[in-house]
């Protein structure tokens, strides 16, 4: 038990708070399914990265002062046929970010420009 507490303390000192919180449950899981040390380490570090990204998105969303929170699933493409669903789903891949391309939504009021902009921002990023 001393080694476990030392490991938890080290994780906390390193600022890996999520990994520290899930250490017990992930050790039990690794023991029960026979995971390798590398799999166990990858698992807890992956959870740490996911939690940090989630907190980062939440903090940036607050700083951006978005008027509301929306998702692409909530957008009614049937009600707004002028919006190209295929193009929006392509934008949802966020490939334009790696290409350093700007995306601008143009149109009259009420077509969903703000909804789509916020929804694309809320799109979760995949871990590396």
Tab-separated table of C-alpha atoms in Angstrom:
chain	number	residue	atom	x	y	z
A	1	UNK	CA	0.000	0.000	0.000
A	2	UNK	CA	2.935	2.346	0.632
A	3	UNK	CA	4.016	2.088	-3.021
A	4	UNK	CA	0.500	2.998	-4.138
A	5	UNK	CA	0.396	6.076	-1.920
A	6	UNK	CA	3.851	7.102	-3.134
A	7	UNK	CA	2.741	6.728	-6.757
A	8	UNK	CA	-0.381	8.806	-6.062
A	9	UNK	CA	1.717	11.473	-4.365
A	10	UNK	CA	4.108	11.598	-7.317
A	11	UNK	CA	1.202	11.961	-9.754
A	12	UNK	CA	-0.171	14.843	-7.702
A	13	UNK	CA	3.219	16.584	-7.476
A	14	UNK	CA	3.515	16.289	-11.269
A	15	UNK	CA	0.057	17.830	-11.634
A	16	UNK	CA	-1.508	14.642	-13.000
A	17	UNK	CA	-4.605	14.994	-10.854
A	18	UNK	CA	-6.958	12.960	-13.045
A	19	UNK	CA	-4.461	10.091	-13.164
A	20	UNK	CA	-4.163	10.276	-9.375
A	21	UNK	CA	-7.953	10.078	-8.979
A	22	UNK	CA	-8.369	7.036	-11.229
A	23	UNK	CA	-5.217	5.203	-10.122
A	24	UNK	CA	-6.963	2.665	-7.850
A	25	UNK	CA	-9.717	1.736	-10.285
A	26	UNK	CA	-7.356	1.475	-13.247
A	27	UNK	CA	-4.896	-0.676	-11.290
A	28	UNK	CA	-7.733	-3.053	-10.404
A	29	UNK	CA	-8.885	-3.101	-14.020
A	30	UNK	CA	-5.361	-3.775	-15.277
A	31	UNK	CA	-4.929	-6.600	-12.771
A	32	UNK	CA	-8.239	-8.211	-13.710
A	33	UNK	CA	-7.789	-8.063	-17.480
A	34	UNK	CA	-4.048	-8.752	-17.486
A	35	UNK	CA	-2.998	-5.474	-19.082
A	36	UNK	CA	0.676	-4.839	-19.672
A	37	UNK	CA	2.459	-2.053	-17.804
A	38	UNK	CA	2.545	-0.049	-21.028
A	39	UNK	CA	-1.216	-0.488	-21.525
A	40	UNK	CA	-1.883	0.607	-17.942
A	41	UNK	CA	0.339	3.663	-18.292
A	42	UNK	CA	-1.182	4.569	-21.646
A	43	UNK	CA	-4.655	4.236	-20.129
A	44	UNK	CA	-4.144	6.591	-17.182
A	45	UNK	CA	-2.172	9.125	-19.238
A	46	UNK	CA	-4.854	9.050	-21.939
A	47	UNK	CA	-7.489	9.821	-19.324
A	48	UNK	CA	-5.350	12.696	-18.037
A	49	UNK	CA	-5.063	14.147	-21.547
A	50	UNK	CA	-8.801	13.780	-22.162
A	51	UNK	CA	-9.678	15.538	-18.893
A	52	UNK	CA	-7.195	18.361	-19.549
A	53	UNK	CA	-8.581	18.916	-23.045
A	54	UNK	CA	-12.098	18.971	-21.660
A	55	UNK	CA	-11.139	21.598	-19.064
A	56	UNK	CA	-9.301	23.586	-21.748
A	57	UNK	CA	-12.355	23.652	-24.019
A	58	UNK	CA	-14.585	24.668	-21.097
A	59	UNK	CA	-12.231	27.493	-20.098
A	60	UNK	CA	-11.877	28.764	-23.665
A	61	UNK	CA	-15.633	28.585	-24.169
A	62	UNK	CA	-16.153	30.775	-21.115
A	63	UNK	CA	-13.552	33.254	-22.370
A	64	UNK	CA	-15.171	33.306	-25.829
A	65	UNK	CA	-18.516	34.405	-24.304
A	66	UNK	CA	-20.538	32.268	-26.694
A	67	UNK	CA	-24.220	33.256	-26.586
A	68	UNK	CA	-25.319	29.637	-26.052
A	69	UNK	CA	-24.159	26.027	-26.214
A	70	UNK	CA	-25.129	24.042	-29.324
A	71	UNK	CA	-24.193	20.816	-31.096
A	72	UNK	CA	-24.373	19.754	-34.724
A	73	UNK	CA	-26.864	17.048	-33.752
A	74	UNK	CA	-29.280	19.780	-32.605
A	75	UNK	CA	-29.180	21.609	-35.949
A	76	UNK	CA	-32.305	21.014	-38.069
A	77	UNK	CA	-30.996	20.622	-41.615
A	78	UNK	CA	-34.532	19.801	-42.841
A	79	UNK	CA	-35.842	23.141	-41.576
A	80	UNK	CA	-32.906	24.978	-43.175
A	81	UNK	CA	-32.416	23.326	-46.620
A	82	UNK	CA	-30.155	26.169	-47.796
A	83	UNK	CA	-27.431	24.832	-45.488
A	84	UNK	CA	-25.357	22.105	-47.153
A	85	UNK	CA	-25.276	19.276	-44.601
A	86	UNK	CA	-22.468	17.471	-46.428
A	87	UNK	CA	-20.291	20.599	-46.314
A	88	UNK	CA	-21.020	21.150	-42.613
A	89	UNK	CA	-20.134	17.532	-41.803
A	90	UNK	CA	-16.873	18.014	-43.717
A	91	UNK	CA	-16.179	21.112	-41.624
A	92	UNK	CA	-16.928	19.027	-38.517
A	93	UNK	CA	-13.810	16.953	-39.276
A	94	UNK	CA	-11.889	20.162	-38.462
A	95	UNK	CA	-9.432	19.455	-41.283
A	96	UNK	CA	-9.470	23.177	-42.074
A	97	UNK	CA	-7.538	23.759	-38.828
A	98	UNK	CA	-4.490	21.796	-39.928
A	99	UNK	CA	-4.653	23.500	-43.313
A	100	UNK	CA	-4.846	26.936	-41.634
A	101	UNK	CA	-7.950	27.846	-43.665
A	102	UNK	CA	-10.517	30.352	-42.420
A	103	UNK	CA	-14.197	29.437	-42.383
A	104	UNK	CA	-16.776	32.195	-42.696
A	105	UNK	CA	-20.534	31.684	-42.487
A	106	UNK	CA	-22.521	34.190	-44.535
A	107	UNK	CA	-26.279	34.511	-44.813
A	108	UNK	CA	-29.365	36.344	-43.668
A	109	UNK	CA	-30.498	36.325	-40.044
A	110	UNK	CA	-31.981	33.099	-38.732
A	111	UNK	CA	-30.278	30.531	-40.965
A	112	UNK	CA	-28.077	29.095	-38.209
A	113	UNK	CA	-24.692	30.765	-38.643
A	114	UNK	CA	-24.145	31.218	-34.912
A	115	UNK	CA	-25.492	27.767	-34.084
A	116	UNK	CA	-23.108	26.111	-36.544
A	117	UNK	CA	-20.135	28.215	-35.442
A	118	UNK	CA	-20.645	27.348	-31.788
A	119	UNK	CA	-21.334	23.696	-32.612
A	120	UNK	CA	-18.072	23.399	-34.542
A	121	UNK	CA	-16.220	24.901	-31.593
A	122	UNK	CA	-17.800	22.372	-29.229
A	123	UNK	CA	-16.734	19.472	-31.461
A	124	UNK	CA	-14.436	17.270	-29.332
A	125	UNK	CA	-10.888	16.793	-30.565
A	126	UNK	CA	-9.443	13.312	-30.790
A	127	UNK	CA	-6.376	12.582	-28.657
A	128	UNK	CA	-3.066	12.255	-30.522
